[in-house]
PDB file of C-alpha atoms and ligand atoms in Angstrom:
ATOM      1  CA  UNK D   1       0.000   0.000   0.000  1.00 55.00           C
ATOM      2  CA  UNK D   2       1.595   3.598  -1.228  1.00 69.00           C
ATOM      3  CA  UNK D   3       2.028   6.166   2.010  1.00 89.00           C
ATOM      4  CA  UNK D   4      -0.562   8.599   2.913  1.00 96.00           C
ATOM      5  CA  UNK D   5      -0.215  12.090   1.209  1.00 98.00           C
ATOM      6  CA  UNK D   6      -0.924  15.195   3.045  1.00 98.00           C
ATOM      7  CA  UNK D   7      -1.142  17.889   1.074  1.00 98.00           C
ATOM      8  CA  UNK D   8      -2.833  21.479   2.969  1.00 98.00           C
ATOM      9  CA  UNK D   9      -2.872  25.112   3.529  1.00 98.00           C
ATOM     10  CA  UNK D  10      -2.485  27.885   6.263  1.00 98.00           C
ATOM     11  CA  UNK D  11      -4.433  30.484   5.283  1.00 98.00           C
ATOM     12  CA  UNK D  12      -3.020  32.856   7.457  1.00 98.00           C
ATOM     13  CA  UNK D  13      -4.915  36.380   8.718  1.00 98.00           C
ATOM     14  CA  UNK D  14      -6.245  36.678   5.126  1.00 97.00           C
ATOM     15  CA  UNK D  15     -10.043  34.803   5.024  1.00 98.00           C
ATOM     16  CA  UNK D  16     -13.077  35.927   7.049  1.00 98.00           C
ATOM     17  CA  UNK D  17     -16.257  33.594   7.657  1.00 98.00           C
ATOM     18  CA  UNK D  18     -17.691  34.169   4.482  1.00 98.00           C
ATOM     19  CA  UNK D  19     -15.018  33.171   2.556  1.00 98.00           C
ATOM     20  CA  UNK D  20     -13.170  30.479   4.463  1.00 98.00           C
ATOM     21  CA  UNK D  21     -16.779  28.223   4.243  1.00 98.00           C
ATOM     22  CA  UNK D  22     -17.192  29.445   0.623  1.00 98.00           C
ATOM     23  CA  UNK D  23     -13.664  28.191  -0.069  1.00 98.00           C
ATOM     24  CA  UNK D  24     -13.949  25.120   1.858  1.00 98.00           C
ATOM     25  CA  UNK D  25     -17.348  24.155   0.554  1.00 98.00           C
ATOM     26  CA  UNK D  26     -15.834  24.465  -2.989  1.00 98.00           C
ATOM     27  CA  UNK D  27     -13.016  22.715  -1.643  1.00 98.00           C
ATOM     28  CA  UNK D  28     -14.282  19.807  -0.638  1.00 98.00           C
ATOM     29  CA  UNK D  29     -17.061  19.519  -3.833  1.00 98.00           C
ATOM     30  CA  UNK D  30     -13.940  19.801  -6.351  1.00 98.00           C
ATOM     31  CA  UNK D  31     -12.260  16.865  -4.741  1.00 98.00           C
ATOM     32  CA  UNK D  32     -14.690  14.553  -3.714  1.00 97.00           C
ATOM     33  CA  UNK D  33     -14.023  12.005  -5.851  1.00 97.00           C
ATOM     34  CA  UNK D  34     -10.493  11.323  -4.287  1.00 97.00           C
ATOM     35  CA  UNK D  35     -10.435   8.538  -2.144  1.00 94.00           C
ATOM     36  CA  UNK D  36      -9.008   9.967   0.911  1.00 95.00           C
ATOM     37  CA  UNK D  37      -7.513   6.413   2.260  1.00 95.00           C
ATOM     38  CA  UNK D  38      -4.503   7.679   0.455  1.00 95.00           C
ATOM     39  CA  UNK D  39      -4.850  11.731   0.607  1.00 97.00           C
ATOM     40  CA  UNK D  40      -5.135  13.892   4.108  1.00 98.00           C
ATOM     41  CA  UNK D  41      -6.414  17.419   2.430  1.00 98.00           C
ATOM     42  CA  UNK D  42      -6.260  19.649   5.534  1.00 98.00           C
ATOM     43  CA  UNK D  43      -7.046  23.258   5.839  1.00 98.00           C
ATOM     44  CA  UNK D  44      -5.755  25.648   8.940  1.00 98.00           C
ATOM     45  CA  UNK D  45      -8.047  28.758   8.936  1.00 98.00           C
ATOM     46  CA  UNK D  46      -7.997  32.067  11.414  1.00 98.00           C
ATOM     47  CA  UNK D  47      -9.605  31.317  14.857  1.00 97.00           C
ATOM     48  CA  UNK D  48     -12.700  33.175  14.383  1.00 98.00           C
ATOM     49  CA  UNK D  49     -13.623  31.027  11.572  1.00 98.00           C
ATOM     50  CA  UNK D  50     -13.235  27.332  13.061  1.00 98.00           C
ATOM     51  CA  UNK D  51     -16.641  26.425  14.561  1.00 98.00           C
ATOM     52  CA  UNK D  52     -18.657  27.978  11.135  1.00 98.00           C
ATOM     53  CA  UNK D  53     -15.565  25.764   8.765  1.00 98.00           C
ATOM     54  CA  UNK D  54     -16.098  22.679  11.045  1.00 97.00           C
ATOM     55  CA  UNK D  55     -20.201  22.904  10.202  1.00 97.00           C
ATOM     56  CA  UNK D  56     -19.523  23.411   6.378  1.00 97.00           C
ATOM     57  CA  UNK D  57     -16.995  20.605   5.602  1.00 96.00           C
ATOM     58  CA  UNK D  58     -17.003  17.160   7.750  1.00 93.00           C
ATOM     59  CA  UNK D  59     -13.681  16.706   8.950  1.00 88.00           C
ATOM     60  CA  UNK D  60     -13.452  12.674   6.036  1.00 90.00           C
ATOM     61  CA  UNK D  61     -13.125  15.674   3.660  1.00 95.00           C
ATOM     62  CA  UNK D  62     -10.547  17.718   4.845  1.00 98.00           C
ATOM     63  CA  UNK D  63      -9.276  18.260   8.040  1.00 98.00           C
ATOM     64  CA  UNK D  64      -9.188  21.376  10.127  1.00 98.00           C
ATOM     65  CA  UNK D  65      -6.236  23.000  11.918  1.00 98.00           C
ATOM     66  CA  UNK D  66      -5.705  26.382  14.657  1.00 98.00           C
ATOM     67  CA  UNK D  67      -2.690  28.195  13.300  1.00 98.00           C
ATOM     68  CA  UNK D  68      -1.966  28.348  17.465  1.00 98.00           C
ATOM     69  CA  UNK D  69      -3.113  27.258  20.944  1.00 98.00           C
ATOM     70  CA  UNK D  70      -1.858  28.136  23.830  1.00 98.00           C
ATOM     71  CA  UNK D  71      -0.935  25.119  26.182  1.00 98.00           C
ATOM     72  CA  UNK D  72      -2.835  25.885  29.001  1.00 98.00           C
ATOM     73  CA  UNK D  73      -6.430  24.736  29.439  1.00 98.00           C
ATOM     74  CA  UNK D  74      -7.599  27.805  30.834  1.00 98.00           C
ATOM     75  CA  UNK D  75      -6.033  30.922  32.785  1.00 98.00           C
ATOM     76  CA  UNK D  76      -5.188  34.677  33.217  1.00 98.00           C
ATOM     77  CA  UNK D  77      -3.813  34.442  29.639  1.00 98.00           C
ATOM     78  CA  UNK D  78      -5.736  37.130  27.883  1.00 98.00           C
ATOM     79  CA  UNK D  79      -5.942  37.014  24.148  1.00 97.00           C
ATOM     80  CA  UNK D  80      -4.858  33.232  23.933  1.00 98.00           C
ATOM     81  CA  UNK D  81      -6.943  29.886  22.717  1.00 98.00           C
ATOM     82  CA  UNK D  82      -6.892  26.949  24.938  1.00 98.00           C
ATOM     83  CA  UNK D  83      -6.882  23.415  23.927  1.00 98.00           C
ATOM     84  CA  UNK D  84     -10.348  22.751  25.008  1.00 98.00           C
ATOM     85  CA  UNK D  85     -11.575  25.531  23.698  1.00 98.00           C
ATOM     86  CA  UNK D  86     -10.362  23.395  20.283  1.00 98.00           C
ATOM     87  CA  UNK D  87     -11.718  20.505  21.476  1.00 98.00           C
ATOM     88  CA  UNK D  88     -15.154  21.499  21.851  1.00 97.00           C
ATOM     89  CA  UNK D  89     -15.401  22.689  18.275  1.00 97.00           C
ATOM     90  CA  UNK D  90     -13.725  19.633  17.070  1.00 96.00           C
ATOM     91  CA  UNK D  91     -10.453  20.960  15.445  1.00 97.00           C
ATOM     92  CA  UNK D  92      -8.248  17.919  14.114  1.00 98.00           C
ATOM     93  CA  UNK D  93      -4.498  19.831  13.726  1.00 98.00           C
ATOM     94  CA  UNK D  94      -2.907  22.479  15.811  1.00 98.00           C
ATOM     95  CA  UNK D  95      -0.330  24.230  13.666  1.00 98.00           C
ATOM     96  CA  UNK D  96       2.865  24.793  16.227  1.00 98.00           C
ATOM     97  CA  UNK D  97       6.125  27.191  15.783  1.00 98.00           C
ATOM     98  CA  UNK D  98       4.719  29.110  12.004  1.00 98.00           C
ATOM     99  CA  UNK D  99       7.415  31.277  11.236  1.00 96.00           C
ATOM    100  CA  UNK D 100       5.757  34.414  11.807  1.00 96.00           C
ATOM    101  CA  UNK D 101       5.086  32.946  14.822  1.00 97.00           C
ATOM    102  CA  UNK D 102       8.405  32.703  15.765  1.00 97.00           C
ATOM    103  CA  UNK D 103       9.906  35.569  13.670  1.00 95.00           C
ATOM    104  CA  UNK D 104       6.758  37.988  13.989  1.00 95.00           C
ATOM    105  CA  UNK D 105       5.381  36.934  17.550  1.00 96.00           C
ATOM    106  CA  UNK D 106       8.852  35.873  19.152  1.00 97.00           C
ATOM    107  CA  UNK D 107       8.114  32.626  19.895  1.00 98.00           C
ATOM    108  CA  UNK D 108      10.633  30.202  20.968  1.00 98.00           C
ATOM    109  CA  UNK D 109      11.433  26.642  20.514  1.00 98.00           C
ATOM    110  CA  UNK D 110      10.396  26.542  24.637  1.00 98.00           C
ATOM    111  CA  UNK D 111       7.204  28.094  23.697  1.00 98.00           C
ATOM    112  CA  UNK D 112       6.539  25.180  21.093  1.00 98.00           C
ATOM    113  CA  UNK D 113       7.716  22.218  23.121  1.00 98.00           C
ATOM    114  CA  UNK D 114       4.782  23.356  25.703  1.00 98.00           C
ATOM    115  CA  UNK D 115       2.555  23.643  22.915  1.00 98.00           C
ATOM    116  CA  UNK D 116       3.424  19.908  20.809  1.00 98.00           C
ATOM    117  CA  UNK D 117       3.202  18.760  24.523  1.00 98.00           C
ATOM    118  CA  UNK D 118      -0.231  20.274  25.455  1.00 98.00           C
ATOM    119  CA  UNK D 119      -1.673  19.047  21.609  1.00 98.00           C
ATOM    120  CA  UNK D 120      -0.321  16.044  21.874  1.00 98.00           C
ATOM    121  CA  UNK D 121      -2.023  15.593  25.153  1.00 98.00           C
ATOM    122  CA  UNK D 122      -5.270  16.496  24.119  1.00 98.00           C
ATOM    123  CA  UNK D 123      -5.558  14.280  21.441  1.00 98.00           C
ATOM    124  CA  UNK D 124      -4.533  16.735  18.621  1.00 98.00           C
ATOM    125  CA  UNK D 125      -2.589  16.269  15.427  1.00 98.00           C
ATOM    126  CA  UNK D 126       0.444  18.269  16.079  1.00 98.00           C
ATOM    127  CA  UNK D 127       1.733  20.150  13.491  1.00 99.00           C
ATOM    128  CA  UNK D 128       5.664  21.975  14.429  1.00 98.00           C
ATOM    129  CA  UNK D 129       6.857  23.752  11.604  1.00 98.00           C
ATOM    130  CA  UNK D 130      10.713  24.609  11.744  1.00 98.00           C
ATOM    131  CA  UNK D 131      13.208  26.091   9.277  1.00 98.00           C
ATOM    132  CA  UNK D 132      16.291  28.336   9.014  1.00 98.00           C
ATOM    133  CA  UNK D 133      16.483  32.284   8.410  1.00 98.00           C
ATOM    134  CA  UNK D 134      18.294  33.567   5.416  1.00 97.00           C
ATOM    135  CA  UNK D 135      21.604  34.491   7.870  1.00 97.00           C
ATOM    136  CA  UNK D 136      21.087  30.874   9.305  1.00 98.00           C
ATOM    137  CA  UNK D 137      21.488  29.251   5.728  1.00 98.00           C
ATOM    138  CA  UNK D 138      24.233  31.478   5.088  1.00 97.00           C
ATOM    139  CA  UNK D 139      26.242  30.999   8.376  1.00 98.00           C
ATOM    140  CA  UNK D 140      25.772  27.339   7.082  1.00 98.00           C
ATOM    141  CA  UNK D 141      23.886  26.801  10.388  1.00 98.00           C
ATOM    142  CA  UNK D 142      20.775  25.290   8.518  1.00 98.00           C
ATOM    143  CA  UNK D 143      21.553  21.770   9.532  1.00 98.00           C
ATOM    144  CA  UNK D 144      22.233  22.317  13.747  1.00 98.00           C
ATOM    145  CA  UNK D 145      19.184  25.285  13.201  1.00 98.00           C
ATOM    146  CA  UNK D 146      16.845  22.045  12.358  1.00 98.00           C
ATOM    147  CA  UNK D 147      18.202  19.649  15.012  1.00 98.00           C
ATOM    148  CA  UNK D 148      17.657  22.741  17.283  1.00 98.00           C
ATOM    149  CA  UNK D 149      14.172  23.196  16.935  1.00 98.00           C
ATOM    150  CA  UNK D 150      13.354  19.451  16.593  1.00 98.00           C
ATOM    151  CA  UNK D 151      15.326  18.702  19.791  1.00 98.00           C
ATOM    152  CA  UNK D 152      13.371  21.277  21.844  1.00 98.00           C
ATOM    153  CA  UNK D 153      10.308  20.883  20.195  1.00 98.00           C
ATOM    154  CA  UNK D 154       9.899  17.932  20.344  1.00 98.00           C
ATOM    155  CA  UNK D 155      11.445  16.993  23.937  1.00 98.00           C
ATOM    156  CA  UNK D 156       9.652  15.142  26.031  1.00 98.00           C
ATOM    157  CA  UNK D 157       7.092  13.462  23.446  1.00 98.00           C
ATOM    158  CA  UNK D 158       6.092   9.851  23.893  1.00 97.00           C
ATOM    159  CA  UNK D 159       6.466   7.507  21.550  1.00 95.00           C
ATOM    160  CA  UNK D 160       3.270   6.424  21.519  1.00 96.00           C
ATOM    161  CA  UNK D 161       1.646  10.020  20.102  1.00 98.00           C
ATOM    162  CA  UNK D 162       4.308   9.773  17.472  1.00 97.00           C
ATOM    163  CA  UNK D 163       1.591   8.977  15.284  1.00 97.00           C
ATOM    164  CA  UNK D 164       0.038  12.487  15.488  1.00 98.00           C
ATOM    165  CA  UNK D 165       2.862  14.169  15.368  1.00 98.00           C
ATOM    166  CA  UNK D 166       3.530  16.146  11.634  1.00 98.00           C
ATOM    167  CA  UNK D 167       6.596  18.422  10.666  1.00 98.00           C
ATOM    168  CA  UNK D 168       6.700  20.930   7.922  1.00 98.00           C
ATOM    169  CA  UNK D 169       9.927  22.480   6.993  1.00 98.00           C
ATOM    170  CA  UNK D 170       9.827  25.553   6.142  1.00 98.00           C
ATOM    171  CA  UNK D 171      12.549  27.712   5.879  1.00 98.00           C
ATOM    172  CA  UNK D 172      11.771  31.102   6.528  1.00 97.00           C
ATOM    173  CA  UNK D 173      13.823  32.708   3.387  1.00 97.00           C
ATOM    174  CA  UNK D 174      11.229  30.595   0.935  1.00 97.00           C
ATOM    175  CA  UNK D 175       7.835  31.750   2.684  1.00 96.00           C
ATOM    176  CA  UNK D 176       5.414  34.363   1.489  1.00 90.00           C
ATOM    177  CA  UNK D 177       5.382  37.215  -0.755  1.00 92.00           C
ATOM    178  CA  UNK D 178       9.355  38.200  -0.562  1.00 91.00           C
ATOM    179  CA  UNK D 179      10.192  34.273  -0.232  1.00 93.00           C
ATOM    180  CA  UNK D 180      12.480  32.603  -2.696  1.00 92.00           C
ATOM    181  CA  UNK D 181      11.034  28.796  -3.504  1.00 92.00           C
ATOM    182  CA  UNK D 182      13.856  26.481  -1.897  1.00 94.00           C
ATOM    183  CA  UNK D 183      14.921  24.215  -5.183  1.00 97.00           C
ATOM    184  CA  UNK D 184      13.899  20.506  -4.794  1.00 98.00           C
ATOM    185  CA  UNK D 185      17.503  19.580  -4.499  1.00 98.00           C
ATOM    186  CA  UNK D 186      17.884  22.004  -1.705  1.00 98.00           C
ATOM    187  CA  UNK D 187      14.338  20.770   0.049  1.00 98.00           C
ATOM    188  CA  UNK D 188      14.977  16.813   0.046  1.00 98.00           C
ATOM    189  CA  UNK D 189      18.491  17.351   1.776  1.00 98.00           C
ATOM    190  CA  UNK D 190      16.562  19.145   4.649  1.00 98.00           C
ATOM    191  CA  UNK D 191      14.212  16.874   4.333  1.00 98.00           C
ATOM    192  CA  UNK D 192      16.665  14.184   4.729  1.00 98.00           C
ATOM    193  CA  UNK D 193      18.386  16.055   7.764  1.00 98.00           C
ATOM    194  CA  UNK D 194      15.097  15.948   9.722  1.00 98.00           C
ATOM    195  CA  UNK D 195      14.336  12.399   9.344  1.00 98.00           C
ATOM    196  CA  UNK D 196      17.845  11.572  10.472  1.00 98.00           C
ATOM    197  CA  UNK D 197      16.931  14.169  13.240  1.00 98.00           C
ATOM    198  CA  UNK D 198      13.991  11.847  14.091  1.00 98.00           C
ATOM    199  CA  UNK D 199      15.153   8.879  13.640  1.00 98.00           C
ATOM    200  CA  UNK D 200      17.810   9.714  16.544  1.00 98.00           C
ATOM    201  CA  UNK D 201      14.742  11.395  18.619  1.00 98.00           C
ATOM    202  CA  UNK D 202      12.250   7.847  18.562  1.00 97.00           C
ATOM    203  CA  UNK D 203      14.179   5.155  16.709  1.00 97.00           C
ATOM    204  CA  UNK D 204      12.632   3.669  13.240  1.00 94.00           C
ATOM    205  CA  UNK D 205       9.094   4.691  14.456  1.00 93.00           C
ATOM    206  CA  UNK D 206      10.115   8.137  13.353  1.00 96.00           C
ATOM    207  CA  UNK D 207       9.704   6.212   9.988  1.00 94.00           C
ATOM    208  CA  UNK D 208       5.787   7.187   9.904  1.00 94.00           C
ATOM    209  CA  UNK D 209       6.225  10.759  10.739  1.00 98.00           C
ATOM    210  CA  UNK D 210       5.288  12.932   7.880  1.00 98.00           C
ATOM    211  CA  UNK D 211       7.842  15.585   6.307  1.00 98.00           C
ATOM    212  CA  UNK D 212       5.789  17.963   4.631  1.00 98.00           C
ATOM    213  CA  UNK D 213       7.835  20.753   2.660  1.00 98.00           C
ATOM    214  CA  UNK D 214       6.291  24.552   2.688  1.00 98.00           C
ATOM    215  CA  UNK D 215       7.731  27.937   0.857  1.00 97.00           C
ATOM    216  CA  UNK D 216       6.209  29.448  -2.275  1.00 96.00           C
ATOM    217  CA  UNK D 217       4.841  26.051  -3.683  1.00 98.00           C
ATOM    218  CA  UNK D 218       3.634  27.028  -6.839  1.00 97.00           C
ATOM    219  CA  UNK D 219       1.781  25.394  -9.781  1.00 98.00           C
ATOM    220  CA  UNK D 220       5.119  25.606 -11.519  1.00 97.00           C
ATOM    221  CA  UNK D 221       7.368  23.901  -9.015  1.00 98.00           C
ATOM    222  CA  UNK D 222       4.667  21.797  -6.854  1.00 98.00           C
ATOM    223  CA  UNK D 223       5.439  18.427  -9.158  1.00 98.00           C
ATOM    224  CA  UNK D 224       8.966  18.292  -8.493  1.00 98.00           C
ATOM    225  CA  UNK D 225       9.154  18.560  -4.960  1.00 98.00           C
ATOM    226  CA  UNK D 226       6.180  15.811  -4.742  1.00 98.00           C
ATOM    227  CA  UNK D 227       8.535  13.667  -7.007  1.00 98.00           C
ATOM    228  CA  UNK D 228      11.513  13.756  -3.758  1.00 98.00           C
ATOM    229  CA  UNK D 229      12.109  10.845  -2.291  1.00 97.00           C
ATOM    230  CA  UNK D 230      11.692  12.703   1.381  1.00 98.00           C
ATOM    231  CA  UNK D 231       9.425  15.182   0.923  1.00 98.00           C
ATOM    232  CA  UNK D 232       5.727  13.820   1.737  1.00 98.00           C
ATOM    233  CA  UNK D 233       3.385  16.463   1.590  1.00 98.00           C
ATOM    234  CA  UNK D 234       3.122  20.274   0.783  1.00 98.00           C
ATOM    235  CA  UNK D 235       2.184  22.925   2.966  1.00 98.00           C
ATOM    236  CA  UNK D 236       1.197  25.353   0.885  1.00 98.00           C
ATOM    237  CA  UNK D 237       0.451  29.604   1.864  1.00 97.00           C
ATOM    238  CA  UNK D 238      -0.750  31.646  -1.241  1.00 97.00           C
ATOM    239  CA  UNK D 239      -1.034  29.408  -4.225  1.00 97.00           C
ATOM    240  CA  UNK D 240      -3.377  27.307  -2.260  1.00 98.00           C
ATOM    241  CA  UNK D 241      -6.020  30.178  -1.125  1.00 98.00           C
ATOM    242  CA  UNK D 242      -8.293  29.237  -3.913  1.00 98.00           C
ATOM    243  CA  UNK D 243     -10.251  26.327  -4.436  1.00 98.00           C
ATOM    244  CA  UNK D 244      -9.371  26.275  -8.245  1.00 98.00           C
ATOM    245  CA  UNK D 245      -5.905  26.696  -7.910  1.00 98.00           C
ATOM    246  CA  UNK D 246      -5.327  24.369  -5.203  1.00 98.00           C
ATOM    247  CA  UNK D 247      -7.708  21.598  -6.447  1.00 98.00           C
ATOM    248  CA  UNK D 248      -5.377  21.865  -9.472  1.00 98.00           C
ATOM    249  CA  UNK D 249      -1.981  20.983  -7.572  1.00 98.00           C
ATOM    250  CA  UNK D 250      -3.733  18.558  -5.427  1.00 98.00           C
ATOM    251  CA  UNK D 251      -4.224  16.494  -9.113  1.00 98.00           C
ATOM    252  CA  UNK D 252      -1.449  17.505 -10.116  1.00 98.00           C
ATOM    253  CA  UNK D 253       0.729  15.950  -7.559  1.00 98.00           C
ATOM    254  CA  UNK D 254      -1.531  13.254  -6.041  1.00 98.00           C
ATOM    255  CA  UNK D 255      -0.407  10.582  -8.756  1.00 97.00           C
ATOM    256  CA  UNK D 256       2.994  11.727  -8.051  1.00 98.00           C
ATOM    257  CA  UNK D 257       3.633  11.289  -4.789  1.00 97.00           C
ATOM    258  CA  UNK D 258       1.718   8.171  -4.053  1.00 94.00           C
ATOM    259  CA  UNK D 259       3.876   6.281  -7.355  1.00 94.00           C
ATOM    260  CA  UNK D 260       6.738   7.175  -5.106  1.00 93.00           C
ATOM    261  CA  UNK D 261       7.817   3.796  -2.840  1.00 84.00           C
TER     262      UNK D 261
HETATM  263  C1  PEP Y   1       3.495  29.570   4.763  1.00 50.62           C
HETATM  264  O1  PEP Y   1       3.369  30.714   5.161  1.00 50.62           O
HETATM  265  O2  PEP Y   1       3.490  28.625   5.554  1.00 50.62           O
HETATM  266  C2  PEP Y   1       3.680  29.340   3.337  1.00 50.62           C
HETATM  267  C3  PEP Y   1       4.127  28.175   2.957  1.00 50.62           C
HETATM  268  O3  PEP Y   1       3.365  30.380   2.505  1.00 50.62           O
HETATM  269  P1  PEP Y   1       3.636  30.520   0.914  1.00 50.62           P
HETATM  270  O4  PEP Y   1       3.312  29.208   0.256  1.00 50.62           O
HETATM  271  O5  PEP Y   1       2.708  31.602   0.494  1.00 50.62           O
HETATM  272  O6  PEP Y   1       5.071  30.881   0.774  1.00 50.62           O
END
């Protein structure tokens, strides 16, 4: 049996109500006829949209993610989202350590251990995102910058959540509108670095962990990073943030990935 694809989008502080069910309704219609044994499709909108996106698409279509929690369940923690909060909407993924929340919101690896913990904990997919700055890739730092934030992030998790636990490199230089796409070339060998990363962290369980690769995925360049041997999803920002567009890679890269061994 070929490995389960996951292929999904953060759509950041971009759609409102309106359009995150429009888009997910449209979503889920355009690819209904893939047979999601082999495909997770998951979507992570903004908070205020979760409990209206959870009612419009059941969760065998696509899955839904927070693009943050805090790790508390409750508190004098103004502003913050608690896991049961999440929980009582039925949320599937929590998106952990987004660059812009570390870069933006100056979060640290600290702040995202407590978080995969707390996710983990409550039964959540958790989703830690890591990657190297432009002066990180240059110091030729990338490499220790990875094992960093997976050794931190990830301390403390039991093996037996391993199972819900996703990573999505993403270096920062390749994300958003001023990001340069990381080649394929470039993308497997980080790839690569994290599963040796893992492998150290939980032994050959780490084996089922997903790699997903994010950073200006494009139509253009979205089949040759499916076609890397350790690259098992994308994680895709902008070209993803409509239906059309995104239905489109999904098909496009689908066949690709699961022909891979
Ligand atoms: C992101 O912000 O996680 C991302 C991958 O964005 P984009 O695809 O737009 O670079």
């Amino acid at each position: 049996m070929s490995k389960m694809v996951y292929l999904g989008s953060n759509l950041k502080m971009y759609k409102g109500v309106k359009d995150t069910v429009e888009f997910l309704t449209r979503l889920s219609d355009l690819t209904k006829d893939i047979d999601r044994s082999g495909l997770t499709l998951f979507i992570i909108p903004s908070y205020v949209t979760l409990e209206s996106a959870r009612k419009a698409v059941p969760n065998a279509s696509i899955l839904l993610g927070a693009q943050n929690m805090h790790w508390e369940e409750e508190g004098q923690f103004t502003g913050e989202i608690s896991p049961r909060m999440l929980q009582e909407i039925g949320i599937d993924i929590i998106e952990i350590g987004h660059s812009e929340r570390r870069h933006v919101m100056g979060e640290n690896d600290f702040d995202e251990n407590k978080k995969v913990l707390s996710a983990l904990n409550h039964g959540f997919k958790a989703l830690l995102c890591v990657g190297e700055t432009l002066q990180q890739k240059e110091l030729d730092l990338s490499d220790e910058t990875l094992s960093t934030q997976l050794k931190i992030g990830l301390s403390g998790v039991d093996k037996k959540d391993i199972g819900r636990l996703w990573i999505a490199y993403e270096p920062v230089w390749a994300i958003g509108v001023n990001g340069i796409p990381a080649s394929k070339e470039y993308a497997d060998e980080k790839h690569a670095v994290i599963k040796d990363v893992l492998c150290g962290l939980f032994g050959s369980d780490a084996d089922g962990i997903p790699v997903l690769y994010g950073g200006s995925v494009n139509p253009q360049n979205a089949e040759e990073l499916a076609e890397m041997p350790n690259i098992d999803g994308l994680f895709i920002g902008r070209s993803a943030w409509d239906a059309e567009g995104f239905n489109k890679i999904i098909r496009a890269t689908y066949p690709i990935f699961q022909k891979k061994p």
